[in-house]
PDB file of C-alpha atoms in Angstrom:
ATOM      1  CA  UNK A   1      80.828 -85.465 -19.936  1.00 45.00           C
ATOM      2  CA  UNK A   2      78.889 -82.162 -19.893  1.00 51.00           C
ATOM      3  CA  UNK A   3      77.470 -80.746 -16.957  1.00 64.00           C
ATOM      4  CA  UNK A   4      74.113 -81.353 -17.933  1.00 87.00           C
ATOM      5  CA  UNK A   5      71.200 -81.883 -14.959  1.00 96.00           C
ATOM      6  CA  UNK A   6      68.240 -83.905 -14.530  1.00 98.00           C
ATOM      7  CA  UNK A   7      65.101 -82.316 -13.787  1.00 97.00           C
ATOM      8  CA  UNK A   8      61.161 -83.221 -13.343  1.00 97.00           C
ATOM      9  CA  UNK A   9      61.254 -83.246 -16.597  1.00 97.00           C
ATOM     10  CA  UNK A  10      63.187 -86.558 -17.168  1.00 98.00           C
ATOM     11  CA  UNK A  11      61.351 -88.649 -14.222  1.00 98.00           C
ATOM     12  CA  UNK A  12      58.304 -90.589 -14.671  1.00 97.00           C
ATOM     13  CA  UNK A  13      55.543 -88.532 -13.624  1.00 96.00           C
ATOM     14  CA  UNK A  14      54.254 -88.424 -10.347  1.00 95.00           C
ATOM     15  CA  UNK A  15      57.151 -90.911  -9.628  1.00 93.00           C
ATOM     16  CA  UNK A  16      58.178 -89.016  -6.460  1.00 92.00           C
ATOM     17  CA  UNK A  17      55.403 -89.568  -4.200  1.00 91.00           C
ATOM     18  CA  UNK A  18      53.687 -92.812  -6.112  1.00 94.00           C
ATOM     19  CA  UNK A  19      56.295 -95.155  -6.969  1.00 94.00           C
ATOM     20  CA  UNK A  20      58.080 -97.662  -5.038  1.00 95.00           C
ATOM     21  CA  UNK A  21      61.923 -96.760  -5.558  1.00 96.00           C
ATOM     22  CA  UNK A  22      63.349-100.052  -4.823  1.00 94.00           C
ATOM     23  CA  UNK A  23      65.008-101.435  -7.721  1.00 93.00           C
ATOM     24  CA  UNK A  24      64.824 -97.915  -9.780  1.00 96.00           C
ATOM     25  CA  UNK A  25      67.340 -95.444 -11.167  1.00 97.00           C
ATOM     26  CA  UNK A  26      66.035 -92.044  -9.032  1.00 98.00           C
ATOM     27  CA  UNK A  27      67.096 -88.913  -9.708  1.00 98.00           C
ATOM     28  CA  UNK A  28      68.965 -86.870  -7.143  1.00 98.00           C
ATOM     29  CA  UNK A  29      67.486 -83.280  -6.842  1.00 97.00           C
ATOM     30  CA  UNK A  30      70.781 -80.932  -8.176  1.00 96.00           C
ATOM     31  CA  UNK A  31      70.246 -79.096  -5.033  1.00 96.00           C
ATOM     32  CA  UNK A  32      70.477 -81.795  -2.529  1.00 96.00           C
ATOM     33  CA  UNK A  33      74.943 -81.989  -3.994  1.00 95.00           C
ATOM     34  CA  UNK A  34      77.386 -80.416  -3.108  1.00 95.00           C
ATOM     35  CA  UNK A  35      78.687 -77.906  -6.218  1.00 93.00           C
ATOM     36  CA  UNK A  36      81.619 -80.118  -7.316  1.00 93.00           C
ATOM     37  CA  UNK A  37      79.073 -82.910  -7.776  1.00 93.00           C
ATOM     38  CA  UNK A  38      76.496 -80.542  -9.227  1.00 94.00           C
ATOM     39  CA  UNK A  39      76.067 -83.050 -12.613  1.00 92.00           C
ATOM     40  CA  UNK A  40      74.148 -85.915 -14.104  1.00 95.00           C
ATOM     41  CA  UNK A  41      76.864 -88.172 -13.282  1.00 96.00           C
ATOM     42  CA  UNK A  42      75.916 -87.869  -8.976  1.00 97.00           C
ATOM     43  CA  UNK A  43      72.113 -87.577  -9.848  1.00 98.00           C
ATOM     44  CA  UNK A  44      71.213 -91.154 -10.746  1.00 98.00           C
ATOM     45  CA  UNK A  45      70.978 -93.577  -8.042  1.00 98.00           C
ATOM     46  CA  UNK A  46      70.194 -97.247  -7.744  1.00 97.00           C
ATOM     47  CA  UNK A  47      67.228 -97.915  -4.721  1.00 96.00           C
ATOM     48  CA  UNK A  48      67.976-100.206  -2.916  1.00 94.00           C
ATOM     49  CA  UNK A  49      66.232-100.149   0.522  1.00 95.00           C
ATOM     50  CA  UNK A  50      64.208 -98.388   3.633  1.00 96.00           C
ATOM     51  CA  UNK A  51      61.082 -97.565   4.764  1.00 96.00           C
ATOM     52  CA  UNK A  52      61.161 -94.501   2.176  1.00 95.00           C
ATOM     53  CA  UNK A  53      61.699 -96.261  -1.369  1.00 95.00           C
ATOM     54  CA  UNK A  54      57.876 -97.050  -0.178  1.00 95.00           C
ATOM     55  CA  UNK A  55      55.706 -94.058  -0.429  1.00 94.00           C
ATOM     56  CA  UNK A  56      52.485 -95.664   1.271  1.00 94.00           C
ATOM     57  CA  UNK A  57      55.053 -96.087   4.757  1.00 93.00           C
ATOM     58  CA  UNK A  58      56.078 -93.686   7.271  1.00 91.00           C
ATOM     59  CA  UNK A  59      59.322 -93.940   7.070  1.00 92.00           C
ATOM     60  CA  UNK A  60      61.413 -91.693   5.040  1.00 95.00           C
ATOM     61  CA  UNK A  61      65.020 -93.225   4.739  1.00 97.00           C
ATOM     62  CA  UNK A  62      66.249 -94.401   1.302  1.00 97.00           C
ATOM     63  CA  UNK A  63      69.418 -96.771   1.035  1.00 97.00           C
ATOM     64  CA  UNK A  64      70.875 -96.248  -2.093  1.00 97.00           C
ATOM     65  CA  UNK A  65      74.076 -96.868  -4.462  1.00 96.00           C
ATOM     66  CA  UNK A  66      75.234 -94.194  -7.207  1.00 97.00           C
ATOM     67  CA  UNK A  67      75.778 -95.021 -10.303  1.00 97.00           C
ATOM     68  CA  UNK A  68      78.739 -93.350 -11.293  1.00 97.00           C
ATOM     69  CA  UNK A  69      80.897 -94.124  -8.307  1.00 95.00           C
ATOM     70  CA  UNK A  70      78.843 -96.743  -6.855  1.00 94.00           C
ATOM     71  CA  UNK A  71      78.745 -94.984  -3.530  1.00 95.00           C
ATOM     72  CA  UNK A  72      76.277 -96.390  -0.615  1.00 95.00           C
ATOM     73  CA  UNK A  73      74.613 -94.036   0.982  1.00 97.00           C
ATOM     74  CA  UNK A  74      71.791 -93.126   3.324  1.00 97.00           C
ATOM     75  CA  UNK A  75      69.322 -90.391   1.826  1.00 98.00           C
ATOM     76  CA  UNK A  76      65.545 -89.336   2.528  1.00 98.00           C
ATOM     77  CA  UNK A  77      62.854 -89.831   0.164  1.00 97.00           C
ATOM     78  CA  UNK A  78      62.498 -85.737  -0.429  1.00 96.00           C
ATOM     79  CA  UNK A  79      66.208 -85.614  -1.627  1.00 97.00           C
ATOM     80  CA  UNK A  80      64.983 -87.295  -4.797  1.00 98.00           C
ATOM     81  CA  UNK A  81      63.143 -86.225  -7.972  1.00 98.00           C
ATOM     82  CA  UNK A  82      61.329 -89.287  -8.980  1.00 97.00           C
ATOM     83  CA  UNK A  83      62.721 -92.506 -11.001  1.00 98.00           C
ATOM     84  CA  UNK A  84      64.194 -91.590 -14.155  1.00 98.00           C
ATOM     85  CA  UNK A  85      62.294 -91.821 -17.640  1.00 98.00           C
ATOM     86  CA  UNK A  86      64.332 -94.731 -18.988  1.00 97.00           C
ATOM     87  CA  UNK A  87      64.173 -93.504 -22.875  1.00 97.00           C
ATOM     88  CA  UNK A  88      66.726 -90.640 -21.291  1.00 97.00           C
ATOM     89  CA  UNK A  89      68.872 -93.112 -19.213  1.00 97.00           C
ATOM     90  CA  UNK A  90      72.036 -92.213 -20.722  1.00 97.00           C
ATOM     91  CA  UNK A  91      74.370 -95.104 -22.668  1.00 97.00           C
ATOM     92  CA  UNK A  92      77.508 -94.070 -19.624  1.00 97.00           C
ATOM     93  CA  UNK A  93      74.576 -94.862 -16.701  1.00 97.00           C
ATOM     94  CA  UNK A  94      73.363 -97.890 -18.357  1.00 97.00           C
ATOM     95  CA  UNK A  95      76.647 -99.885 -18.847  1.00 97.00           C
ATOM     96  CA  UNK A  96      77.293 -98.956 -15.165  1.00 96.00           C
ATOM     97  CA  UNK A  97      73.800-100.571 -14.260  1.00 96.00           C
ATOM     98  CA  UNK A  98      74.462-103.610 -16.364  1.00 96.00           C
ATOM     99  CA  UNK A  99      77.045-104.699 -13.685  1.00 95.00           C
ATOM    100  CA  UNK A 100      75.162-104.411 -10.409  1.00 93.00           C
ATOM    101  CA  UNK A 101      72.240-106.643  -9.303  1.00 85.00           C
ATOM    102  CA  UNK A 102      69.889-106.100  -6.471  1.00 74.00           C
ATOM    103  CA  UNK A 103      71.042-108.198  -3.831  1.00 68.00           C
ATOM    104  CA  UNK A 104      74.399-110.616  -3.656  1.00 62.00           C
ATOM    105  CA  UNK A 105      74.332-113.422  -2.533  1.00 58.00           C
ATOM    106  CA  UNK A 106      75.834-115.202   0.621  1.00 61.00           C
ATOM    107  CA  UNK A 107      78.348-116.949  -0.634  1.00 57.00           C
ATOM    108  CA  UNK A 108      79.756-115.083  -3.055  1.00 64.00           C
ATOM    109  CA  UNK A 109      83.377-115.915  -2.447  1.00 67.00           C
ATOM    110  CA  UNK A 110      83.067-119.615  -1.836  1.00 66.00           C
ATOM    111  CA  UNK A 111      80.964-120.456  -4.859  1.00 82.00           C
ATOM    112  CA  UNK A 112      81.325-120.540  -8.777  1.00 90.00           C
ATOM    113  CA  UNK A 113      78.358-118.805 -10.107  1.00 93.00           C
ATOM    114  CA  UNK A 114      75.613-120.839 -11.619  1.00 94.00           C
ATOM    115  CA  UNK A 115      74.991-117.992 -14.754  1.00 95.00           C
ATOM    116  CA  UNK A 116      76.522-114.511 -16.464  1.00 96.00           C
ATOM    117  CA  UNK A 117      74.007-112.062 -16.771  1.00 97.00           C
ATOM    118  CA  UNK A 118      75.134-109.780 -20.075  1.00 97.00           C
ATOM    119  CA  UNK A 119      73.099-106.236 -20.582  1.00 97.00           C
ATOM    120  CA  UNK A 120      73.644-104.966 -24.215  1.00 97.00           C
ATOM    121  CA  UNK A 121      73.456-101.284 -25.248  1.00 96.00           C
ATOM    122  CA  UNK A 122      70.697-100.731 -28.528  1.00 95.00           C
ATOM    123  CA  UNK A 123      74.429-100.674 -30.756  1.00 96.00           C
ATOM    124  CA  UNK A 124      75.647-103.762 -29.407  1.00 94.00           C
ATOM    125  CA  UNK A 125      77.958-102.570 -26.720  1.00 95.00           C
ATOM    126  CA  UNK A 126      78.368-104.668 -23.715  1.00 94.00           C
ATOM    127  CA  UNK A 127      80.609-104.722 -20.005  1.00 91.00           C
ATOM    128  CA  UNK A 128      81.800-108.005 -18.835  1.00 89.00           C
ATOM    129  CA  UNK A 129      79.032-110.484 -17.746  1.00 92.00           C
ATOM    130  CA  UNK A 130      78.052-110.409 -14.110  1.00 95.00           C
ATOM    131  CA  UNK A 131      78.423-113.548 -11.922  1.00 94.00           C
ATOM    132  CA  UNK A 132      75.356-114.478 -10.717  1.00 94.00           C
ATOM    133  CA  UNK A 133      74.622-118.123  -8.427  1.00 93.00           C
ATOM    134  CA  UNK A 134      71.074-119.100  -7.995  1.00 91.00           C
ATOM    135  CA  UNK A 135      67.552-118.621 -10.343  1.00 91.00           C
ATOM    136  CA  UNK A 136      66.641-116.327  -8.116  1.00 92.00           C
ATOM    137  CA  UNK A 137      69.575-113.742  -8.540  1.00 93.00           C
ATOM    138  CA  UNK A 138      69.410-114.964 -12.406  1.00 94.00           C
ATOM    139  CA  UNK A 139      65.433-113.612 -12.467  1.00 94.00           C
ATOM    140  CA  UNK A 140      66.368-110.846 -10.223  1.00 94.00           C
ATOM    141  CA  UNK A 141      68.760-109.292 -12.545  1.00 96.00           C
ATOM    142  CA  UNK A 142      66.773-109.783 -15.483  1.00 96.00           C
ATOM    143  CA  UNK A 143      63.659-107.777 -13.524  1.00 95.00           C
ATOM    144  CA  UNK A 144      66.186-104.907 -12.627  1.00 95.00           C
ATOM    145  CA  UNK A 145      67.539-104.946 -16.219  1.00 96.00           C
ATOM    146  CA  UNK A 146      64.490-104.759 -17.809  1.00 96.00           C
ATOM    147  CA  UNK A 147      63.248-101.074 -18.021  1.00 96.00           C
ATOM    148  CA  UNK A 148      66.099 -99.739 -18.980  1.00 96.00           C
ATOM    149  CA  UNK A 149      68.092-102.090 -21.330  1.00 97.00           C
ATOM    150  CA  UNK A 150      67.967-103.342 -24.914  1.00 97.00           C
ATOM    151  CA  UNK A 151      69.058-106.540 -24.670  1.00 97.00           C
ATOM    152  CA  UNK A 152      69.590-108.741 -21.661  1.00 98.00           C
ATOM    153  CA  UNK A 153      70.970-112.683 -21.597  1.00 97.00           C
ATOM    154  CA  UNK A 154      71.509-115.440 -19.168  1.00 97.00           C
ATOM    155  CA  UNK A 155      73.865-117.661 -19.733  1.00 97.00           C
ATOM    156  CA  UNK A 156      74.625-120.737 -17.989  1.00 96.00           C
ATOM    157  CA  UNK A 157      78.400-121.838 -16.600  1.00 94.00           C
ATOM    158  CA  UNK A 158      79.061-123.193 -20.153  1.00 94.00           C
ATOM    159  CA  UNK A 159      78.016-119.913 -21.775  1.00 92.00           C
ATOM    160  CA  UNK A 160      74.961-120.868 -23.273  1.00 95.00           C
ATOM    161  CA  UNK A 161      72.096-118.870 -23.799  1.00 95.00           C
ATOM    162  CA  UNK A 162      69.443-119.899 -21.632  1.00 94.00           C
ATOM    163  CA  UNK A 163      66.533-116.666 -21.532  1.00 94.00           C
ATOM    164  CA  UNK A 164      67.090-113.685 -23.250  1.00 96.00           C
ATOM    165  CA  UNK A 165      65.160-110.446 -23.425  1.00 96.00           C
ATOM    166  CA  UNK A 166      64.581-107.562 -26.351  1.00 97.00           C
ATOM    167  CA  UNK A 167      63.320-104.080 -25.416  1.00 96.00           C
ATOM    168  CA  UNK A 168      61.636-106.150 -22.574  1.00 94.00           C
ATOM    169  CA  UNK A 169      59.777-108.807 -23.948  1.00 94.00           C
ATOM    170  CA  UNK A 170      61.047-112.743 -23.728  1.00 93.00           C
ATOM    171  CA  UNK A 171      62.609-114.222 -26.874  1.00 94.00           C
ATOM    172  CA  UNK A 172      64.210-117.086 -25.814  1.00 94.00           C
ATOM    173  CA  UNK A 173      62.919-119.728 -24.863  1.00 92.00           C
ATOM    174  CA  UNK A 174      59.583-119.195 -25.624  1.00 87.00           C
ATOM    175  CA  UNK A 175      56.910-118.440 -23.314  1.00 80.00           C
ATOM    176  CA  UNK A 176      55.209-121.555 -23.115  1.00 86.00           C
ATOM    177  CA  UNK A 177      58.466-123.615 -22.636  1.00 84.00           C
ATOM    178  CA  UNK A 178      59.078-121.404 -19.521  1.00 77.00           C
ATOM    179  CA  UNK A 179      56.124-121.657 -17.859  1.00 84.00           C
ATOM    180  CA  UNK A 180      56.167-125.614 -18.370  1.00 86.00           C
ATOM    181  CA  UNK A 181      59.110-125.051 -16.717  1.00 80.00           C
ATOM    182  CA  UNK A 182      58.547-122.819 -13.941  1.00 81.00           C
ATOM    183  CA  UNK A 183      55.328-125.189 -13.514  1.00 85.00           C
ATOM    184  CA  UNK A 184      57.348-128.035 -12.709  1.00 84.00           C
ATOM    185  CA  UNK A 185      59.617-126.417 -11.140  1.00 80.00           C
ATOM    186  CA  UNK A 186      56.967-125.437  -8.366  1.00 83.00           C
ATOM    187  CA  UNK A 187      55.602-128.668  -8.367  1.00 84.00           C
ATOM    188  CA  UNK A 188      59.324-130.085  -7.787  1.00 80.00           C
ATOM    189  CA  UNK A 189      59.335-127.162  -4.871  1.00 73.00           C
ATOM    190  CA  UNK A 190      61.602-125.227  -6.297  1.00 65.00           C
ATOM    191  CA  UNK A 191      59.821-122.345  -7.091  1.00 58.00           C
ATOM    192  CA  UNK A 192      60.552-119.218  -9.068  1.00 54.00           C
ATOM    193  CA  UNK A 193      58.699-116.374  -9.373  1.00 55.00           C
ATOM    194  CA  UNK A 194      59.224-113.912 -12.774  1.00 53.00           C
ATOM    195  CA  UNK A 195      56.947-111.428 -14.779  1.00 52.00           C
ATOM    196  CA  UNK A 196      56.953-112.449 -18.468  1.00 49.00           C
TER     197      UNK A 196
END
């Protein structure tokens, strides 16, 4: 990998003091590393959580994993640039996100998981599916997918395709089977929130 750097340039404008980082690649600033980690590779960060992936609260702490090394880490907002533009995600940095999901859940160890979420590079190129075991990581990982991937499917213990995604839009199943779906779902009180 070259020693390229992010800059303003890449991140979404006005992204550093508007936007909510929870749930977004952010940029490091190249100045907040140390020299040996002065590259791309230590820039882009997953938010995860604190008062400062808010920009409307006081609070300035940012909780955050890297995705390169998939360090956890404590930052403040002002360390980062903004969230990345994700037409310049790069392929390495979006294979590594295709493997994490926002929250795990409880019971991780003592359960089988209920679905697989796969991420697919624009090529075709894929990482092992991740494990996920409830609708609501399922829907999770599809809304953290979703900016920055080509392709996204959930598929259920048996391995069949049961919502897929293309550059962000729903293909299968179709809209209106979903919402039936999600509809009785609620009614059932099982509810599921997702933005189609």
């Amino acid at each position: 990998m070259d020693k390229k750097l992010f800059t303003m340039e890449d991140c979404i404008k006005d992204s550093d003091y508007k936007e909510d980082y929870e749930g977004k690649i952010i940029v490091m600033r190249p100045e907040t590393l140390k020299d040996q980690y002065r590259d791309e590779r230590f820039q882009l960060w997953l938010g995860g959580s604190g008062f400062g992936c808010d920009p409307s609260l006081r609070g300035r702490a940012v909780f955050a994993t890297c995705l390169y090394d998939n360090e956890h880490a404590e930052w403040r907002r002002e360390n980062f640039l903004g969230t990345i533009k994700p037409e310049v995600l790069p392929d390495w940095a979006r294979l590594k996100l295709s493997q994490m999901k926002p929250h795990s859940s409880a019971h991780e160890r003592e359960q089988t998981p209920k679905y697989s979420g796969y991420s697919f590079l624009e090529n075709g190129r894929y990482k092992a599916g991740v494990g996920l075991y409830s609708e609501k990581e399922a829907m999770e990982y599809v809304e953290l997918q979703k900016p920055y991937q080509h392709r996204i499917m959930i598929c259920d213990r048996d391995d069949f395709n049961v919502l897929e995604f293309i550059k962000g839009e729903m293909i299968h199943p179709s809209k209106e089977d979903l919402e039936a779906f999600l509809s009785e779902q609620e009614q059932s009180g099982n509810s599921m929130r997702m933005n189609l």
